[in-house]
Amino acid sequence: SITKRALTVAYTAADRVYDQTTAVTVTGTGAAKVAGDDLAYTQTASFADKNAGANKTVSVSNIELTGVDKDNYSLQNTTATTTATITAKSLTVSYTGTNKTYDGTTTTTVTGSTTDVISGDTVNISQSAAFASKNAGTARTINVTGITLTGAEAGNYALAANSTTTTADIAQKNLTATYSGQNKVYDGLATASVTGASTDIIAGDAVSFTQTAAFDDKNAGTGKTINVSSIALAGGDAANYALQNTTATTTANITKKALTVSYSGTDKVYDATTTATVTGSSTDKVGGDTLSYTQTAVFADKNVGAGKNISITGITLDGADKDNYALQNTTAMTAASIGKATLNVTGASAQDK
């Protein structure tokens, strides 16, 4: 008789990428198999669990012989073990950025997604994200770094990259300019000085204002309207703001200009009165203004003399621009001469002696 040949089947398993199953491909080998025989093996094989790992145990069961020559062998084992590796599945995360309004920072929010996570697996994505620049603009670069995976199945995936980029818009921040006016002393002009400000400017930003400003008119007064126009932004951070107004109004005072009147006297011929003629003037008067002076002027006495004192009283201002001045003196002194009058004698006669 011919006795069946004893045969033990040994197995090797093929490494594979994580696929959420315990399935595995194994290859059986019988060392005792006679060369040339038609002999094969069937079996059931599985990893101990689905998770990625190196040199994981593979259990082989239900081993059977097949082939034309199977009956010439006596199978010594119906189970076996081997090892293989489940490689973590490569996972690529893509990101979308969230648009925001300029806030002076590079902070941003992004949303990560991937098509590589197998349905049913719990994998969460976390990351840090920041715009490359704080400045407003469209399609601004966002740098996404420190990408990590968490969740029950996170260990079964391997990030293809832990950093990437995406884009989003930083919209300009709306900015409304407000103004305060600066008081001034009357100078015959409607020009005004103003200071622009805005509560919309982020602390530390370099933003300033340019504008044209003028009072409604040149005249002195309190709480006078100033019209501000042609407002524009300047400064290193100006481009991050959207100016909401190019005109504005504010108020300020135009204080009356202090004015002192000085006088020159006109010489006269003795006329037995103290009346005097004087001419007033002031270096405080703004060129082109319509302004005159009224006053009463008298010599100290009626008598002839050189450089005689003239007393000036009751000084007041007159003219279209008088209300723009604050008169500093209502009296003054000057001098002039009273010359002798020519006396013509008529009807005189001489007597003989």
Short mmCIF file of C-alpha atoms in Angstrom, two decimals:
data_model
loop_
_atom_site.label_atom_id
_atom_site.label_comp_id
_atom_site.label_asym_id
_atom_site.label_seq_id
_atom_site.Cartn_x
_atom_site.Cartn_y
_atom_site.Cartn_z
CA SER A 1 0.00 0.00 0.00
CA ILE A 2 0.96 3.67 -0.39
CA THR A 3 0.51 5.73 2.77
CA LYS A 4 -0.68 9.31 2.47
CA ARG A 5 2.09 11.83 2.77
CA ALA A 6 1.83 14.04 5.88
CA LEU A 7 1.61 17.78 4.92
CA THR A 8 1.57 20.89 7.07
CA VAL A 9 0.58 24.17 5.41
CA ALA A 10 2.46 27.36 6.40
CA TYR A 11 1.22 30.80 5.44
CA THR A 12 2.46 34.23 4.50
CA ALA A 13 0.13 37.25 4.42
CA ALA A 14 0.26 40.30 2.14
CA ASP A 15 0.61 43.77 3.62
CA ARG A 16 -2.18 46.20 2.68
CA VAL A 17 -3.57 49.65 3.24
CA TYR A 18 -6.23 50.24 5.89
CA ASP A 19 -9.72 49.70 4.48
CA GLN A 20 -11.86 49.37 7.63
CA THR A 21 -12.03 45.57 7.31
CA THR A 22 -10.06 42.63 8.71
CA ALA A 23 -9.76 41.01 5.29
CA VAL A 24 -6.33 39.77 4.26
CA THR A 25 -4.77 37.85 1.42
CA VAL A 26 -2.66 34.83 2.41
CA THR A 27 -0.55 32.37 0.49
CA GLY A 28 -0.17 28.79 1.72
CA THR A 29 2.92 26.64 1.20
CA GLY A 30 3.33 22.94 1.98
CA ALA A 31 6.96 21.97 2.37
CA ALA A 32 6.11 18.28 1.99
CA LYS A 33 4.36 18.71 -1.34
CA VAL A 34 5.89 16.59 -4.06
CA ALA A 35 7.07 18.60 -7.00
CA GLY A 36 4.72 18.46 -9.91
CA ASP A 37 1.68 17.47 -7.92
CA ASP A 38 -1.60 19.28 -8.53
CA LEU A 39 -2.24 20.52 -5.01
CA ALA A 40 -3.69 23.76 -3.66
CA TYR A 41 -5.11 25.12 -0.43
CA THR A 42 -8.29 26.87 0.59
CA GLN A 43 -8.75 28.69 3.86
CA THR A 44 -10.33 31.57 5.71
CA ALA A 45 -8.00 34.34 6.87
CA SER A 46 -8.43 37.62 8.80
CA PHE A 47 -6.52 40.14 10.86
CA ALA A 48 -7.28 40.20 14.56
CA ASP A 49 -8.79 43.70 14.09
CA LYS A 50 -9.26 46.31 11.40
CA ASN A 51 -6.76 48.85 12.72
CA ALA A 52 -3.50 49.87 11.12
CA GLY A 53 -0.32 48.46 12.60
CA ALA A 54 2.90 46.62 11.84
CA ASN A 55 3.33 42.83 12.10
CA LYS A 56 -0.27 42.27 13.05
CA THR A 57 -1.42 38.71 13.70
CA VAL A 58 -3.29 37.01 10.88
CA SER A 59 -5.41 34.01 11.85
CA VAL A 60 -5.88 31.30 9.20
CA SER A 61 -8.63 28.70 9.68
CA ASN A 62 -10.66 26.14 7.77
CA ILE A 63 -7.60 25.01 5.85
CA GLU A 64 -8.40 22.38 3.23
CA LEU A 65 -6.57 20.68 0.38
CA THR A 66 -7.77 20.88 -3.22
CA GLY A 67 -6.46 19.64 -6.52
CA VAL A 68 -6.12 16.30 -8.36
CA ASP A 69 -3.50 15.00 -5.92
CA LYS A 70 -5.11 16.10 -2.66
CA ASP A 71 -6.02 12.57 -1.62
CA ASN A 72 -2.36 11.62 -1.59
CA TYR A 73 -1.74 13.88 1.39
CA SER A 74 -2.72 13.85 5.03
CA LEU A 75 -3.32 17.47 6.16
CA GLN A 76 -1.71 18.04 9.56
CA ASN A 77 -3.25 21.43 10.36
CA THR A 78 -6.54 23.19 9.75
CA THR A 79 -5.40 26.45 11.36
CA ALA A 80 -2.30 28.62 11.24
CA THR A 81 -1.07 32.09 12.08
CA THR A 82 1.15 34.57 10.34
CA THR A 83 1.72 38.34 10.40
CA ALA A 84 1.32 41.26 8.05
CA THR A 85 1.12 45.03 8.19
CA ILE A 86 -1.91 47.28 7.73
CA THR A 87 -0.53 50.56 6.51
CA ALA A 88 -2.33 53.75 7.55
CA LYS A 89 -4.45 55.17 4.73
CA SER A 90 -3.06 58.37 3.24
CA LEU A 91 -5.31 61.32 3.97
CA THR A 92 -5.18 64.69 2.27
CA VAL A 93 -7.02 67.62 3.86
CA SER A 94 -8.23 70.51 1.74
CA TYR A 95 -9.32 73.81 3.25
CA THR A 96 -11.67 76.65 2.55
CA GLY A 97 -11.04 80.03 4.15
CA THR A 98 -13.66 82.27 5.71
CA ASN A 99 -13.93 85.85 4.46
CA LYS A 100 -13.73 88.55 7.10
CA THR A 101 -13.69 92.31 7.54
CA TYR A 102 -10.34 93.92 8.28
CA ASP A 103 -9.64 93.85 12.02
CA GLY A 104 -5.92 94.58 12.16
CA THR A 105 -4.99 90.93 12.79
CA THR A 106 -4.14 87.87 10.71
CA THR A 107 -6.53 85.61 12.61
CA THR A 108 -8.93 83.60 10.52
CA THR A 109 -11.19 80.56 10.51
CA VAL A 110 -10.84 77.71 8.04
CA THR A 111 -12.84 74.58 7.37
CA GLY A 112 -11.01 71.35 6.57
CA SER A 113 -12.45 68.47 4.59
CA THR A 114 -11.27 65.25 3.00
CA THR A 115 -12.65 62.55 0.74
CA ASP A 116 -10.20 60.00 2.14
CA VAL A 117 -12.03 59.09 5.36
CA ILE A 118 -14.01 55.87 4.97
CA SER A 119 -17.71 56.22 5.77
CA GLY A 120 -18.43 55.40 9.39
CA ASP A 121 -14.95 56.25 10.69
CA THR A 122 -14.65 58.99 13.31
CA VAL A 123 -11.81 61.28 12.28
CA ASN A 124 -11.60 64.92 13.28
CA ILE A 125 -9.26 67.53 11.83
CA SER A 126 -7.63 70.35 13.79
CA GLN A 127 -5.19 73.02 12.65
CA SER A 128 -3.85 76.53 13.10
CA ALA A 129 -4.56 79.12 10.44
CA ALA A 130 -3.50 82.70 9.80
CA PHE A 131 -3.53 85.11 6.88
CA ALA A 132 -0.08 85.82 5.49
CA SER A 133 -0.81 89.54 6.00
CA LYS A 134 -3.34 91.53 8.01
CA ASN A 135 -4.11 93.81 5.06
CA ALA A 136 -7.38 93.96 3.16
CA GLY A 137 -7.61 92.37 -0.26
CA THR A 138 -9.17 89.60 -2.31
CA ALA A 139 -7.93 86.01 -2.43
CA ARG A 140 -5.47 86.66 0.39
CA THR A 141 -3.21 83.70 1.23
CA ILE A 142 -4.01 81.75 4.39
CA ASN A 143 -1.27 79.54 5.82
CA VAL A 144 -2.69 76.41 7.46
CA THR A 145 -0.21 74.67 9.77
CA GLY A 146 -0.11 72.09 12.53
CA ILE A 147 -2.74 69.89 10.91
CA THR A 148 -3.54 66.93 13.16
CA LEU A 149 -6.09 64.13 13.27
CA THR A 150 -8.12 63.05 16.28
CA GLY A 151 -10.99 60.67 16.83
CA ALA A 152 -11.46 56.95 17.31
CA GLU A 153 -10.09 56.01 13.89
CA ALA A 154 -7.46 58.75 13.57
CA GLY A 155 -4.64 56.24 13.98
CA ASN A 156 -5.70 54.45 10.81
CA TYR A 157 -4.88 57.47 8.66
CA ALA A 158 -1.61 59.16 7.77
CA LEU A 159 -1.65 62.83 6.80
CA ALA A 160 -0.20 63.42 3.37
CA ALA A 161 0.92 66.87 4.62
CA ASN A 162 0.57 68.72 7.91
CA SER A 163 0.49 72.15 6.29
CA THR A 164 -1.13 73.72 3.26
CA THR A 165 -2.57 77.01 2.01
CA THR A 166 -5.95 78.36 1.01
CA THR A 167 -7.39 81.81 0.32
CA ALA A 168 -10.12 84.16 1.52
CA ASP A 169 -10.98 87.84 1.27
CA ILE A 170 -10.33 90.54 3.85
CA ALA A 171 -12.86 93.28 3.20
CA GLN A 172 -12.03 96.92 3.98
CA LYS A 173 -13.42 98.20 7.26
CA ASN A 174 -15.97 100.98 6.92
CA LEU A 175 -14.69 104.26 8.33
CA THR A 176 -16.60 107.46 9.00
CA ALA A 177 -14.53 110.59 9.65
CA THR A 178 -15.68 113.16 12.19
CA TYR A 179 -14.16 116.57 12.72
CA SER A 180 -13.51 119.13 15.42
CA GLY A 181 -12.83 122.74 14.47
CA GLN A 182 -10.14 124.98 15.93
CA ASN A 183 -11.02 128.42 17.19
CA LYS A 184 -9.17 131.32 15.61
CA VAL A 185 -8.84 135.08 15.81
CA TYR A 186 -10.43 137.02 12.97
CA ASP A 187 -8.00 137.31 10.07
CA GLY A 188 -10.29 138.43 7.25
CA LEU A 189 -10.36 134.91 5.76
CA ALA A 190 -12.86 132.03 5.89
CA THR A 191 -10.08 129.44 6.07
CA ALA A 192 -10.41 126.98 8.95
CA SER A 193 -8.25 124.41 10.71
CA VAL A 194 -9.87 121.11 11.62
CA THR A 195 -8.81 117.81 13.16
CA GLY A 196 -10.18 114.56 11.78
CA ALA A 197 -10.79 111.44 13.85
CA SER A 198 -12.74 108.19 13.69
CA THR A 199 -13.80 105.58 16.22
CA ASP A 200 -13.52 103.06 13.38
CA ILE A 201 -9.71 103.14 13.30
CA ILE A 202 -8.15 100.12 14.99
CA ALA A 203 -5.69 101.02 17.74
CA GLY A 204 -2.15 101.22 16.44
CA ASP A 205 -3.08 101.68 12.78
CA ALA A 206 -1.45 104.51 10.85
CA VAL A 207 -4.41 106.37 9.35
CA SER A 208 -4.68 110.13 8.90
CA PHE A 209 -7.00 112.49 7.05
CA THR A 210 -6.63 115.14 4.40
CA GLN A 211 -9.39 117.62 3.66
CA THR A 212 -10.36 121.16 2.76
CA ALA A 213 -12.12 123.23 5.43
CA ALA A 214 -13.69 126.68 5.47
CA PHE A 215 -16.05 128.70 7.65
CA ASP A 216 -19.36 129.76 6.11
CA ASP A 217 -17.97 133.30 6.05
CA LYS A 218 -15.02 135.29 7.35
CA ASN A 219 -16.86 137.15 10.13
CA ALA A 220 -16.32 136.80 13.87
CA GLY A 221 -18.84 134.76 15.83
CA THR A 222 -19.36 131.76 18.12
CA GLY A 223 -20.36 128.25 17.03
CA LYS A 224 -19.78 129.08 13.40
CA THR A 225 -20.28 126.32 10.86
CA ILE A 226 -17.20 124.86 9.20
CA ASN A 227 -17.72 122.94 5.97
CA VAL A 228 -15.26 120.10 5.47
CA SER A 229 -14.91 118.66 1.97
CA SER A 230 -12.61 116.51 -0.17
CA ILE A 231 -11.96 114.18 2.76
CA ALA A 232 -9.44 111.44 1.96
CA LEU A 233 -7.44 108.89 3.93
CA ALA A 234 -3.66 108.73 4.17
CA GLY A 235 -1.12 106.70 6.10
CA GLY A 236 0.33 103.20 6.01
CA ASP A 237 -2.95 101.47 6.88
CA ALA A 238 -5.32 103.69 4.88
CA ALA A 239 -5.95 101.02 2.23
CA ASN A 240 -7.54 98.79 4.86
CA TYR A 241 -10.47 101.18 5.29
CA ALA A 242 -13.42 102.20 3.13
CA LEU A 243 -14.17 105.89 3.69
CA GLN A 244 -17.90 106.43 4.13
CA ASN A 245 -17.97 110.23 3.84
CA THR A 246 -16.08 112.81 1.82
CA THR A 247 -17.80 115.77 3.46
CA ALA A 248 -18.62 116.74 7.03
CA THR A 249 -19.44 119.78 9.15
CA THR A 250 -18.25 121.01 12.51
CA THR A 251 -18.14 124.32 14.39
CA ALA A 252 -15.64 126.69 15.95
CA ASN A 253 -15.39 130.30 17.06
CA ILE A 254 -13.86 133.24 15.24
CA THR A 255 -12.80 135.62 17.98
CA LYS A 256 -12.83 139.37 17.31
CA LYS A 257 -9.41 140.78 16.53
CA ALA A 258 -8.07 143.16 19.13
CA LEU A 259 -7.62 146.60 17.60
CA THR A 260 -5.93 149.69 19.03
CA VAL A 261 -6.43 153.02 17.28
CA SER A 262 -3.61 155.54 17.16
CA TYR A 263 -3.98 159.11 15.96
CA SER A 264 -2.12 161.92 14.20
CA GLY A 265 -3.23 165.52 14.69
CA THR A 266 -3.61 168.19 12.01
CA ASP A 267 -1.99 171.61 12.57
CA LYS A 268 -4.34 174.59 12.44
CA VAL A 269 -4.35 178.37 12.62
CA TYR A 270 -5.57 179.94 15.81
CA ASP A 271 -9.34 180.28 15.71
CA ALA A 272 -10.09 180.95 19.40
CA THR A 273 -11.45 177.35 19.82
CA THR A 274 -10.00 174.09 21.09
CA THR A 275 -11.46 172.02 18.28
CA ALA A 276 -8.95 169.71 16.63
CA THR A 277 -8.83 167.56 13.51
CA VAL A 278 -7.26 164.12 13.85
CA THR A 279 -6.80 161.05 11.65
CA GLY A 280 -7.11 157.56 13.16
CA SER A 281 -5.30 154.44 11.99
CA SER A 282 -4.41 150.97 13.26
CA THR A 283 -1.81 148.37 12.38
CA ASP A 284 -4.31 145.76 13.61
CA LYS A 285 -6.72 146.32 10.72
CA VAL A 286 -6.77 143.50 8.15
CA GLY A 287 -5.94 144.71 4.66
CA GLY A 288 -8.99 145.29 2.51
CA ASP A 289 -11.45 145.59 5.40
CA THR A 290 -13.95 148.43 5.43
CA LEU A 291 -13.29 150.10 8.76
CA SER A 292 -13.29 153.71 9.96
CA TYR A 293 -13.14 155.57 13.27
CA THR A 294 -15.26 158.25 14.89
CA GLN A 295 -14.11 160.31 17.84
CA THR A 296 -14.09 163.71 19.55
CA ALA A 297 -10.79 165.64 19.60
CA VAL A 298 -9.83 168.87 21.36
CA PHE A 299 -6.64 170.78 22.08
CA ALA A 300 -5.76 171.31 25.73
CA ASP A 301 -6.53 175.00 25.22
CA LYS A 302 -7.24 177.45 22.42
CA ASN A 303 -3.88 179.19 22.50
CA VAL A 304 -1.16 179.28 19.89
CA GLY A 305 1.66 176.84 20.44
CA ALA A 306 3.72 174.07 18.91
CA GLY A 307 3.22 170.37 19.76
CA LYS A 308 0.14 171.02 21.75
CA ASN A 309 -1.64 168.02 23.30
CA ILE A 310 -4.84 166.85 21.73
CA SER A 311 -7.18 164.71 23.84
CA ILE A 312 -9.23 162.17 21.87
CA THR A 313 -12.29 160.61 23.48
CA GLY A 314 -15.38 158.63 22.52
CA ILE A 315 -13.55 156.49 19.99
CA THR A 316 -15.81 154.05 18.16
CA LEU A 317 -15.54 151.85 15.09
CA ASP A 318 -17.62 152.17 11.97
CA GLY A 319 -17.80 150.41 8.62
CA ALA A 320 -18.96 147.03 7.25
CA ASP A 321 -16.26 145.07 9.09
CA LYS A 322 -16.44 146.84 12.47
CA ASP A 323 -18.02 143.82 14.24
CA ASN A 324 -14.94 141.73 13.53
CA TYR A 325 -12.81 143.87 15.86
CA ALA A 326 -12.62 144.38 19.60
CA LEU A 327 -11.67 148.02 20.21
CA GLN A 328 -8.97 148.23 22.88
CA ASN A 329 -9.11 152.01 23.50
CA THR A 330 -11.81 154.63 23.58
CA THR A 331 -9.35 157.46 24.31
CA ALA A 332 -6.00 158.52 22.93
CA MET A 333 -3.55 161.39 22.83
CA THR A 334 -1.73 163.05 20.01
CA ALA A 335 -0.29 166.52 19.28
CA ALA A 336 -0.41 169.29 16.70
CA SER A 337 0.40 173.00 16.46
CA ILE A 338 -1.83 176.04 16.57
CA GLY A 339 -0.26 178.73 14.44
CA LYS A 340 -0.76 182.43 14.94
CA ALA A 341 -3.56 184.02 12.98
CA THR A 342 -2.75 186.86 10.55
CA LEU A 343 -4.21 190.15 11.77
CA ASN A 344 -5.02 192.82 9.19
CA VAL A 345 -5.52 196.35 10.70
CA THR A 346 -7.71 198.82 8.77
CA GLY A 347 -8.95 202.51 9.46
CA ALA A 348 -5.84 203.56 11.27
CA SER A 349 -4.63 207.26 10.97
CA ALA A 350 -1.75 209.30 12.33
CA GLN A 351 -2.00 212.73 14.01
CA ASP A 352 0.42 215.70 13.39
CA LYS A 353 2.38 216.99 16.30
#
